[in-house]
Short mmCIF file of N, CA and C and ligand atoms in Angstrom, two decimals:
data_model
loop_
_atom_site.label_atom_id
_atom_site.label_comp_id
_atom_site.label_asym_id
_atom_site.label_seq_id
_atom_site.Cartn_x
_atom_site.Cartn_y
_atom_site.Cartn_z
N MET P 1 138.25 65.19 15.05
CA MET P 1 137.51 63.79 15.41
C MET P 1 136.85 65.18 16.97
N LYS P 2 135.48 63.99 17.18
CA LYS P 2 135.53 64.27 18.74
C LYS P 2 134.84 63.17 19.29
N ILE P 3 134.79 62.93 20.33
CA ILE P 3 133.85 61.77 20.91
C ILE P 3 133.16 62.38 21.79
N ILE P 4 131.13 61.20 21.43
CA ILE P 4 130.19 62.05 21.86
C ILE P 4 129.92 60.87 23.26
N ASP P 5 128.83 61.71 24.21
CA ASP P 5 128.29 61.25 24.68
C ASP P 5 127.09 59.66 23.98
N PRO P 6 127.08 58.38 24.92
CA PRO P 6 126.17 57.98 24.05
C PRO P 6 124.60 58.33 23.84
N LYS P 7 123.45 58.18 23.64
CA LYS P 7 122.26 58.64 23.21
C LYS P 7 121.45 58.34 24.35
N VAL P 8 121.11 56.87 24.63
CA VAL P 8 120.41 56.22 25.04
C VAL P 8 121.29 54.81 26.13
N TYR P 9 120.92 55.00 26.94
CA TYR P 9 121.57 54.04 28.31
C TYR P 9 120.69 53.43 28.26
N HIS P 10 120.89 51.98 28.49
CA HIS P 10 119.98 50.44 28.64
C HIS P 10 120.97 49.66 29.77
N LYS P 11 120.81 50.70 30.93
CA LYS P 11 120.90 50.40 32.47
C LYS P 11 120.79 48.76 32.91
N MET P 12 121.90 47.70 33.14
CA MET P 12 121.66 46.61 33.25
C MET P 12 122.49 46.59 34.24
N PRO P 13 122.29 46.12 35.26
CA PRO P 13 120.87 44.75 35.64
C PRO P 13 119.53 46.48 35.83
N GLU P 14 120.08 47.23 36.16
CA GLU P 14 118.55 47.88 36.72
C GLU P 14 117.52 48.01 35.91
N GLY P 15 117.64 47.73 34.10
CA GLY P 15 116.74 47.29 33.46
C GLY P 15 116.38 48.46 33.16
N ILE P 16 116.45 49.60 33.05
CA ILE P 16 116.35 50.83 32.66
C ILE P 16 116.53 51.24 31.10
N LEU P 17 115.83 51.70 30.49
CA LEU P 17 115.86 51.88 28.97
C LEU P 17 116.00 53.69 29.17
N GLU P 18 116.77 54.75 28.79
CA GLU P 18 116.38 55.41 28.91
C GLU P 18 116.88 56.53 28.06
N GLY P 19 116.28 57.83 28.06
CA GLY P 19 116.85 58.91 26.61
C GLY P 19 115.80 59.48 26.22
N ASP P 20 115.81 60.36 25.34
CA ASP P 20 115.10 61.66 25.08
C ASP P 20 114.35 60.71 23.65
N GLU P 21 114.71 59.92 22.91
CA GLU P 21 114.27 59.56 21.47
C GLU P 21 113.73 58.09 21.94
N VAL P 22 113.82 57.38 22.97
CA VAL P 22 113.11 56.36 23.48
C VAL P 22 111.25 56.26 23.90
N LYS P 23 111.12 55.86 23.19
CA LYS P 23 109.48 55.99 23.36
C LYS P 23 108.84 54.47 24.13
N HIS P 24 108.33 54.99 24.72
CA HIS P 24 107.44 54.44 26.29
C HIS P 24 105.93 54.11 26.00
N TYR P 25 105.35 53.17 26.09
CA TYR P 25 103.52 52.88 26.00
C TYR P 25 103.64 51.65 27.39
N LYS P 26 102.36 52.44 28.48
CA LYS P 26 101.40 50.74 29.48
C LYS P 26 100.54 50.47 28.69
N LYS P 27 100.07 49.42 29.07
CA LYS P 27 99.33 48.80 29.26
C LYS P 27 98.57 48.14 30.29
N TYR P 28 97.54 48.92 30.89
CA TYR P 28 96.85 48.59 32.06
C TYR P 28 95.65 47.44 31.53
N LEU P 29 94.78 46.68 32.96
CA LEU P 29 94.80 45.34 33.23
C LEU P 29 93.21 45.84 31.80
N LYS P 30 92.62 46.81 32.02
CA LYS P 30 91.57 46.98 31.26
C LYS P 30 91.54 47.15 29.37
N ASP P 31 92.95 47.52 29.65
CA ASP P 31 93.37 46.89 28.23
C ASP P 31 93.36 45.78 27.59
N VAL P 32 93.71 45.08 28.12
CA VAL P 32 93.99 43.05 27.95
C VAL P 32 93.19 42.80 28.90
N LYS P 33 92.07 43.07 29.52
CA LYS P 33 91.72 41.74 30.28
C LYS P 33 91.14 40.71 29.22
N ASN P 34 90.39 41.27 28.01
CA ASN P 34 89.90 39.79 27.37
C ASN P 34 91.09 39.34 27.12
N LEU P 35 92.17 38.87 27.19
CA LEU P 35 93.39 37.67 27.02
C LEU P 35 92.98 37.16 28.07
N TYR P 36 92.02 37.08 29.64
CA TYR P 36 92.27 36.59 30.57
C TYR P 36 90.91 35.00 31.05
N LYS P 37 91.36 34.48 31.21
CA LYS P 37 89.90 33.44 31.05
C LYS P 37 89.06 33.76 31.96
N TYR P 38 89.01 34.67 33.06
CA TYR P 38 88.19 35.29 34.29
C TYR P 38 88.52 36.59 34.28
N GLU P 39 88.01 37.04 33.01
CA GLU P 39 87.78 38.46 32.89
C GLU P 39 86.05 38.36 33.19
N ASP P 40 86.64 39.35 34.15
CA ASP P 40 84.79 39.91 34.26
C ASP P 40 85.29 41.96 34.98
N GLU P 41 83.45 42.10 34.94
CA GLU P 41 83.38 43.60 35.06
C GLU P 41 84.13 44.74 35.57
N GLU P 42 84.38 43.61 37.20
CA GLU P 42 84.73 44.78 37.81
C GLU P 42 86.42 44.96 37.76
N LEU P 43 86.94 44.60 36.45
CA LEU P 43 88.25 44.84 36.14
C LEU P 43 88.39 46.06 34.81
N ASN P 44 87.20 46.30 34.20
CA ASN P 44 87.63 47.84 34.11
C ASN P 44 87.82 48.93 34.11
N ASP P 45 87.63 49.00 35.56
CA ASP P 45 87.47 50.23 36.95
C ASP P 45 89.34 50.20 36.72
N SER P 46 89.86 49.18 37.22
CA SER P 46 91.22 48.26 37.28
C SER P 46 92.09 49.51 36.68
N GLY P 47 93.41 49.78 37.29
CA GLY P 47 94.27 50.94 36.92
C GLY P 47 95.39 50.12 37.21
N THR P 48 95.35 49.07 37.31
CA THR P 48 96.57 48.17 37.72
C THR P 48 96.94 48.42 36.00
N ILE P 49 98.72 48.46 36.43
CA ILE P 49 99.67 48.26 35.16
C ILE P 49 100.07 46.90 34.85
N MET P 50 100.22 46.59 33.58
CA MET P 50 100.14 44.85 34.16
C MET P 50 101.70 45.02 32.45
N TYR P 51 101.86 45.77 32.23
CA TYR P 51 103.26 46.18 31.54
C TYR P 51 103.40 46.99 30.65
N GLU P 52 104.74 47.03 30.45
CA GLU P 52 105.12 48.57 30.06
C GLU P 52 106.20 48.38 29.15
N VAL P 53 106.59 48.83 27.77
CA VAL P 53 106.84 48.56 26.95
C VAL P 53 108.11 50.13 26.08
N HIS P 54 109.27 49.83 26.12
CA HIS P 54 110.52 51.01 25.91
C HIS P 54 110.48 50.50 24.41
N SER P 55 111.05 51.36 23.70
CA SER P 55 111.71 51.00 22.49
C SER P 55 112.67 52.51 22.18
N TYR P 56 113.59 51.96 20.74
CA TYR P 56 114.37 53.01 20.65
C TYR P 56 115.09 52.66 19.65
N GLY P 57 114.95 53.15 18.32
CA GLY P 57 114.79 53.16 16.87
C GLY P 57 116.09 53.90 15.77
N LYS P 58 116.46 53.98 14.99
CA LYS P 58 117.32 55.22 14.76
C LYS P 58 117.33 55.10 13.26
N GLY P 59 116.70 56.24 13.01
CA GLY P 59 117.06 56.24 10.81
C GLY P 59 114.66 55.56 10.70
N ASP P 60 114.97 55.11 9.27
CA ASP P 60 113.53 55.83 8.83
C ASP P 60 113.48 54.23 9.47
N GLU P 61 112.01 53.67 9.99
CA GLU P 61 111.49 52.77 10.06
C GLU P 61 111.51 51.83 8.77
N ASP P 62 111.39 52.39 7.91
CA ASP P 62 110.66 51.62 6.63
C ASP P 62 111.43 51.39 6.19
N LYS P 63 112.97 51.33 6.31
CA LYS P 63 114.12 50.89 5.72
C LYS P 63 114.86 49.78 6.66
N LYS P 64 114.26 49.25 5.06
CA LYS P 64 115.05 47.31 6.16
C LYS P 64 116.45 47.01 6.14
N GLY P 65 116.32 46.19 7.48
CA GLY P 65 117.89 46.35 7.94
C GLY P 65 117.98 47.58 9.24
N ASN P 66 117.31 48.64 9.13
CA ASN P 66 117.39 49.01 10.63
C ASN P 66 116.51 48.19 11.37
N LEU P 67 117.09 49.13 12.68
CA LEU P 67 116.55 48.17 14.31
C LEU P 67 116.14 48.96 15.14
N PHE P 68 115.06 48.17 15.95
CA PHE P 68 114.84 48.60 17.40
C PHE P 68 115.65 47.54 18.38
N TRP P 69 115.36 48.72 19.98
CA TRP P 69 115.94 47.75 20.95
C TRP P 69 115.23 48.07 22.04
N GLY P 70 114.67 47.15 22.61
CA GLY P 70 113.52 47.37 23.88
C GLY P 70 113.20 47.16 24.62
N LEU P 71 112.75 47.13 25.78
CA LEU P 71 112.60 46.45 26.66
C LEU P 71 110.84 46.51 27.08
N THR P 72 110.52 45.33 27.23
CA THR P 72 109.68 44.69 28.49
C THR P 72 109.31 44.88 29.58
N VAL P 73 108.58 45.49 30.58
CA VAL P 73 108.70 45.25 31.94
C VAL P 73 107.00 44.57 32.61
N MET P 74 107.47 43.49 33.02
CA MET P 74 105.85 42.81 33.04
C MET P 74 105.71 42.38 34.87
N ASN P 75 104.18 43.66 35.56
CA ASN P 75 104.60 43.63 36.72
C ASN P 75 104.14 41.92 37.41
N PRO P 76 103.66 41.46 38.09
CA PRO P 76 103.88 40.42 38.93
C PRO P 76 102.05 40.09 39.15
N VAL P 77 101.24 40.19 38.48
CA VAL P 77 100.19 40.97 38.40
C VAL P 77 98.80 39.16 38.47
N TYR P 78 98.05 38.07 39.24
CA TYR P 78 97.60 37.27 38.48
C TYR P 78 96.12 37.87 38.54
N ILE P 79 95.16 36.84 37.66
CA ILE P 79 93.95 37.40 37.59
C ILE P 79 93.49 35.97 37.46
N LYS P 80 93.21 35.31 38.91
CA LYS P 80 92.56 34.54 39.18
C LYS P 80 93.49 33.41 39.26
N ASP P 81 94.63 33.30 39.12
CA ASP P 81 96.11 32.85 39.16
C ASP P 81 96.56 32.66 37.95
N GLU P 82 96.39 33.38 36.94
CA GLU P 82 96.72 33.22 35.36
C GLU P 82 97.71 34.10 35.51
N CYS P 83 98.64 34.22 35.00
CA CYS P 83 100.07 35.01 34.97
C CYS P 83 99.77 35.74 34.14
N ASN P 84 99.94 36.70 34.08
CA ASN P 84 100.76 38.24 33.89
C ASN P 84 100.87 37.91 32.16
N MET P 85 100.59 38.74 30.88
CA MET P 85 100.25 38.05 29.70
C MET P 85 101.20 39.13 28.93
N THR P 86 101.83 39.34 27.26
CA THR P 86 101.68 40.22 26.89
C THR P 86 100.71 39.80 25.67
N ARG P 87 100.09 40.63 24.95
CA ARG P 87 99.14 39.97 24.03
C ARG P 87 99.98 39.35 22.73
N GLY P 88 101.05 39.27 22.84
CA GLY P 88 101.16 38.21 21.63
C GLY P 88 101.28 38.10 20.45
N HIS P 89 101.48 38.57 19.28
CA HIS P 89 101.92 38.57 18.28
C HIS P 89 102.75 38.09 16.84
N PHE P 90 102.55 37.27 16.26
CA PHE P 90 103.39 37.03 14.70
C PHE P 90 104.34 38.79 14.47
N HIS P 91 105.05 38.79 13.30
CA HIS P 91 105.35 40.03 13.40
C HIS P 91 104.63 39.69 11.65
N GLU P 92 103.85 41.25 10.83
CA GLU P 92 103.72 40.90 10.18
C GLU P 92 104.47 40.93 8.47
N ASP P 93 106.17 40.98 8.84
CA ASP P 93 106.79 40.41 7.91
C ASP P 93 107.10 39.13 8.40
N LEU P 94 107.25 38.14 7.89
CA LEU P 94 107.80 36.89 8.77
C LEU P 94 109.27 36.71 8.65
N ASN P 95 109.48 37.22 7.40
CA ASN P 95 111.47 37.02 7.29
C ASN P 95 112.01 37.58 8.75
N CYS P 96 111.03 38.62 9.59
CA CYS P 96 111.88 39.09 10.16
C CYS P 96 111.99 38.67 11.69
N ALA P 97 113.12 38.33 12.17
CA ALA P 97 113.38 37.34 13.68
C ALA P 97 113.49 38.62 14.65
N GLU P 98 113.66 38.11 16.03
CA GLU P 98 114.36 39.00 17.04
C GLU P 98 114.55 38.87 17.40
N PHE P 99 115.04 38.72 18.97
CA PHE P 99 116.01 38.58 19.86
C PHE P 99 115.65 39.14 21.24
N TYR P 100 115.20 38.54 22.17
CA TYR P 100 114.77 38.56 23.79
C TYR P 100 115.76 38.57 24.43
N PHE P 101 116.08 38.47 25.86
CA PHE P 101 116.65 38.02 26.95
C PHE P 101 116.27 38.73 28.68
N GLY P 102 116.56 37.73 29.17
CA GLY P 102 115.88 38.15 30.26
C GLY P 102 116.82 38.62 31.26
N LEU P 103 116.29 39.46 31.94
CA LEU P 103 117.26 40.54 32.73
C LEU P 103 117.22 40.92 34.15
N GLN P 104 115.69 40.33 34.24
CA GLN P 104 115.74 40.39 35.95
C GLN P 104 114.07 39.42 35.93
N GLY P 105 113.72 38.16 36.99
CA GLY P 105 112.27 37.50 37.08
C GLY P 105 112.45 36.55 36.34
N GLU P 106 111.21 35.84 36.75
CA GLU P 106 111.24 34.46 35.60
C GLU P 106 110.00 34.67 35.22
N GLY P 107 110.22 34.16 34.04
CA GLY P 107 109.14 33.97 33.05
C GLY P 107 109.36 32.93 32.36
N LEU P 108 108.26 32.57 31.14
CA LEU P 108 107.80 31.94 30.13
C LEU P 108 108.07 32.83 28.76
N LEU P 109 108.75 32.75 27.92
CA LEU P 109 108.69 32.49 26.21
C LEU P 109 107.55 31.30 26.17
N LEU P 110 106.38 31.96 25.34
CA LEU P 110 105.54 30.82 24.29
C LEU P 110 105.76 31.37 22.69
N LEU P 111 105.94 30.19 22.51
CA LEU P 111 106.20 30.16 20.57
C LEU P 111 105.10 29.63 20.35
N MET P 112 105.24 29.80 19.01
CA MET P 112 103.57 29.44 18.30
C MET P 112 104.04 29.43 16.83
N ASN P 113 103.57 28.45 16.41
CA ASN P 113 103.84 28.20 14.58
C ASN P 113 102.85 28.43 13.77
N LYS P 114 102.60 28.37 12.57
CA LYS P 114 101.88 28.63 11.86
C LYS P 114 100.20 27.83 11.98
N ASP P 115 100.43 26.49 12.75
CA ASP P 115 99.94 25.72 12.51
C ASP P 115 99.52 25.42 13.94
N GLY P 116 99.30 26.28 14.84
CA GLY P 116 98.72 26.79 16.19
C GLY P 116 99.68 25.71 17.26
N GLU P 117 101.05 25.67 16.84
CA GLU P 117 101.64 24.06 17.20
C GLU P 117 102.33 25.14 18.72
N MET P 118 102.48 25.08 19.37
CA MET P 118 103.07 25.44 20.66
C MET P 118 104.30 24.87 21.88
N TRP P 119 105.61 25.76 22.54
CA TRP P 119 106.23 25.41 22.79
C TRP P 119 106.27 26.66 23.51
N ALA P 120 107.07 26.22 25.21
CA ALA P 120 108.17 27.32 25.54
C ALA P 120 109.12 27.85 26.07
N GLU P 121 110.01 28.38 26.57
CA GLU P 121 111.54 28.94 26.35
C GLU P 121 111.49 29.50 28.41
N LYS P 122 111.99 28.92 28.97
CA LYS P 122 112.06 29.76 30.49
C LYS P 122 112.94 30.88 30.26
N ILE P 123 112.19 32.06 30.95
CA ILE P 123 113.02 33.54 30.94
C ILE P 123 113.36 33.35 32.47
N SER P 124 114.81 33.84 32.40
CA SER P 124 115.37 34.23 33.79
C SER P 124 116.45 34.73 33.90
N LYS P 125 117.14 35.93 33.59
CA LYS P 125 118.37 36.54 33.77
C LYS P 125 119.57 36.09 33.22
N GLY P 126 119.48 36.52 32.24
CA GLY P 126 120.97 36.34 30.87
C GLY P 126 120.12 35.04 30.69
N SER P 127 119.31 34.63 29.97
CA SER P 127 118.42 34.07 29.11
C SER P 127 118.86 34.63 28.06
N LEU P 128 118.72 34.16 26.72
CA LEU P 128 118.90 34.06 25.58
C LEU P 128 118.33 34.00 24.60
N HIS P 129 117.33 34.17 23.95
CA HIS P 129 115.95 33.44 22.58
C HIS P 129 116.30 34.17 21.21
N HIS P 130 116.59 32.86 20.52
CA HIS P 130 116.23 33.79 19.27
C HIS P 130 114.85 33.20 18.74
N ILE P 131 113.72 33.81 18.36
CA ILE P 131 112.08 33.74 17.81
C ILE P 131 112.74 33.93 16.24
N ASP P 132 112.43 33.12 16.26
CA ASP P 132 112.14 33.13 14.24
C ASP P 132 111.24 33.82 13.53
N GLY P 133 111.49 34.17 12.79
CA GLY P 133 110.44 35.23 12.45
C GLY P 133 109.01 34.69 11.91
N GLU P 134 109.41 33.64 11.74
CA GLU P 134 107.61 33.17 11.61
C GLU P 134 106.83 32.30 12.26
N LEU P 135 107.72 32.51 14.58
CA LEU P 135 106.98 32.51 15.37
C LEU P 135 105.79 33.21 15.73
N ALA P 136 104.69 33.39 16.06
CA ALA P 136 104.07 34.20 17.45
C ALA P 136 104.75 33.97 18.45
N HIS P 137 104.95 35.13 19.35
CA HIS P 137 105.63 35.14 20.15
C HIS P 137 104.65 35.75 21.99
N ARG P 138 105.06 35.16 23.08
CA ARG P 138 104.15 36.03 24.00
C ARG P 138 105.62 35.78 25.22
N ILE P 139 105.20 36.75 26.09
CA ILE P 139 106.00 36.88 27.64
C ILE P 139 105.07 36.84 28.46
N ILE P 140 105.17 35.74 29.15
CA ILE P 140 104.23 35.07 30.88
C ILE P 140 105.07 36.15 31.78
N ASN P 141 104.92 36.34 32.75
CA ASN P 141 105.36 36.57 33.85
C ASN P 141 104.92 35.74 35.00
N THR P 142 105.55 34.50 35.84
CA THR P 142 105.27 33.31 36.03
C THR P 142 105.65 33.70 37.44
N GLY P 143 106.59 34.59 38.15
CA GLY P 143 107.39 34.66 39.44
C GLY P 143 106.52 36.29 40.38
N ASN P 144 107.54 36.35 40.94
CA ASN P 144 106.42 37.07 42.16
C ASN P 144 107.13 38.68 42.30
N GLU P 145 108.36 38.15 41.48
CA GLU P 145 108.65 40.02 41.14
C GLU P 145 108.24 40.23 39.62
N VAL P 146 109.40 41.40 39.68
CA VAL P 146 109.10 42.70 37.74
C VAL P 146 110.09 41.22 37.10
N LEU P 147 109.45 41.22 36.04
CA LEU P 147 109.90 39.99 34.48
C LEU P 147 109.88 41.56 33.30
N LYS P 148 111.56 41.40 33.73
CA LYS P 148 112.31 42.30 32.65
C LYS P 148 112.73 41.78 31.34
N VAL P 149 113.20 41.95 30.24
CA VAL P 149 113.11 41.81 28.86
C VAL P 149 113.70 41.70 28.08
N GLY P 150 114.73 42.21 27.67
CA GLY P 150 115.52 42.83 26.82
C GLY P 150 114.82 42.67 25.04
N ALA P 151 114.92 43.09 24.21
CA ALA P 151 114.45 42.55 22.07
C ALA P 151 115.71 43.49 21.97
N CYS P 152 115.26 42.77 20.36
CA CYS P 152 116.08 43.98 19.54
C CYS P 152 115.08 43.15 18.26
N TRP P 153 114.66 43.76 17.13
CA TRP P 153 114.19 43.43 16.39
C TRP P 153 113.87 44.59 15.05
N PRO P 154 114.16 44.25 13.85
CA PRO P 154 113.83 44.89 12.63
C PRO P 154 112.48 46.26 12.83
N THR P 155 113.19 46.89 12.41
CA THR P 155 111.52 48.27 12.56
C THR P 155 110.42 47.82 11.66
N VAL P 156 110.71 47.01 10.20
CA VAL P 156 110.53 46.31 9.53
C VAL P 156 109.18 45.43 9.21
N SER P 157 109.84 44.92 11.05
CA SER P 157 108.63 44.14 11.50
C SER P 157 107.26 43.58 11.54
N GLY P 158 106.49 45.26 11.88
CA GLY P 158 105.44 45.17 12.14
C GLY P 158 105.05 43.77 13.25
N HIS P 159 103.58 44.69 13.99
CA HIS P 159 102.90 43.37 14.64
C HIS P 159 101.51 42.91 14.23
N ASP P 160 101.23 41.88 14.17
CA ASP P 160 99.91 41.31 13.51
C ASP P 160 99.42 40.65 14.73
N TYR P 161 98.62 40.75 15.26
CA TYR P 161 97.91 41.17 16.68
C TYR P 161 96.87 40.48 16.58
N LYS P 162 96.38 39.94 15.00
CA LYS P 162 95.64 39.95 14.39
C LYS P 162 94.83 38.71 14.43
N SER P 163 96.53 37.87 14.16
CA SER P 163 95.92 36.55 14.09
C SER P 163 95.91 35.96 15.09
N ILE P 164 96.38 36.42 15.98
CA ILE P 164 96.32 35.91 17.51
C ILE P 164 94.71 35.56 18.22
N GLU P 165 94.22 36.98 17.58
CA GLU P 165 93.36 37.03 18.19
C GLU P 165 92.37 36.30 17.43
N ASP P 166 92.37 35.94 16.54
CA ASP P 166 91.91 34.70 15.46
C ASP P 166 92.07 32.83 16.05
N LYS P 167 93.08 32.75 16.21
CA LYS P 167 94.09 31.76 16.43
C LYS P 167 94.68 32.25 18.15
N GLU P 168 94.34 32.20 19.17
CA GLU P 168 94.91 32.35 20.49
C GLU P 168 95.78 31.02 20.34
N PHE P 169 97.02 31.31 21.46
CA PHE P 169 98.19 30.33 21.92
C PHE P 169 96.79 29.32 22.51
N PRO P 170 97.07 27.80 22.33
CA PRO P 170 96.58 26.37 22.88
C PRO P 170 96.59 26.47 24.39
N TYR P 171 97.61 26.52 25.24
CA TYR P 171 97.51 26.91 26.06
C TYR P 171 97.60 28.23 27.29
N ARG P 172 97.05 28.19 28.78
CA ARG P 172 97.23 29.35 28.76
C ARG P 172 97.95 29.29 30.06
N VAL P 173 98.79 30.31 31.09
CA VAL P 173 100.04 29.66 32.67
C VAL P 173 99.19 30.39 33.33
N PHE P 174 99.37 29.54 34.04
CA PHE P 174 98.47 29.83 36.00
C PHE P 174 99.90 29.37 36.62
N ASN P 175 99.54 30.08 37.47
CA ASN P 175 100.36 30.19 39.36
C ASN P 175 99.40 29.65 40.35
N ASN P 176 99.45 28.57 40.48
CA ASN P 176 98.50 27.85 41.55
C ASN P 176 99.87 27.57 42.90
N ASN P 177 99.37 28.28 43.86
CA ASN P 177 100.43 28.39 44.90
C ASN P 177 102.19 28.07 44.08
N GLY P 178 102.95 28.54 43.73
CA GLY P 178 104.28 28.16 42.99
C GLY P 178 104.56 27.34 42.13
N GLU P 179 103.25 26.69 41.94
CA GLU P 179 103.42 25.28 40.93
C GLU P 179 103.00 26.25 39.38
N ILE P 180 104.07 25.88 38.40
CA ILE P 180 103.52 26.44 37.38
C ILE P 180 102.64 25.70 36.43
N GLN P 181 101.58 26.05 36.26
CA GLN P 181 100.58 24.70 35.41
C GLN P 181 100.06 25.86 33.57
N LEU P 182 100.28 24.58 32.49
CA LEU P 182 99.84 25.33 31.41
C LEU P 182 98.50 24.35 30.94
N VAL P 183 97.30 25.38 30.83
CA VAL P 183 95.61 24.11 31.09
C VAL P 183 95.39 25.08 29.51
N ALA P 184 95.36 23.84 29.18
CA ALA P 184 94.61 23.46 27.30
C ALA P 184 93.24 24.55 27.28
N ARG P 185 93.19 25.39 26.39
CA ARG P 185 91.89 26.40 26.16
C ARG P 185 90.52 25.29 25.84
C1 PAN Y 201 108.28 43.25 21.93
C2 PAN Y 201 106.51 43.32 22.03
C3 PAN Y 201 106.37 43.43 24.14
C4 PAN Y 201 105.09 43.91 23.86
O1 PAN Y 201 109.04 44.25 21.67
O2 PAN Y 201 105.61 44.09 21.94
O3 PAN Y 201 107.04 42.62 24.94
O4 PAN Y 201 104.62 42.65 23.54
P1 PAN Y 201 103.08 42.58 22.83
O5 PAN Y 201 103.48 43.69 21.22
O6 PAN Y 201 103.11 41.84 21.92
O7 PAN Y 201 101.64 42.96 23.51
C5 PAN Y 201 107.81 42.55 20.03
O8 PAN Y 201 108.29 41.32 20.40
N1 PAN Y 201 108.62 43.12 19.67
O9 PAN Y 201 108.18 42.52 18.39
ZN1 ZN Y 202 108.07 41.01 18.25
#
């Protein structure tokens, strides 16, 4: 019998997911500027990082039952008072639920059903959010510090971004001098 070191550390509350097999990508403002009401040309040149996603999974991604563990890090960036948001998606496989949990910062989890009805849950350190497989989900950073949200979801989930592009979440989220406002599109 042997005792081995863990392959990955999820350092909480530092909110760092690190290890050789951890995947990572960054979304720059230029990549996601179309999400914002006041997108304009000057946003093109920006090297601003909006959010980063780290994920770790083991085994065959196509095998039902396998899981990803993830971390989304969202910077406190505002586009004319509109809060930083993830692209938002449905899972391609609507049977695949997901857990989110707040690690640092303040935010909102926007949820939307297939009929376009939307509601939101407050994210803060220690909050746990079950996302039904049939719901679209988007993270919003509503605060002035980095928002870190952990996640766990089936590897077979897939990400359907197209449905959101075609039919967006019906409310935008703004922070007006500390007051969070949901504004209908
Ligand atoms: C998360 C998200 C992550 C980034 O890992 O993929 O927060 O959000 P978008 O993918 O919507 O840009 C997740 O929900 N995975 O299923
Ligand atoms: Zn998801």
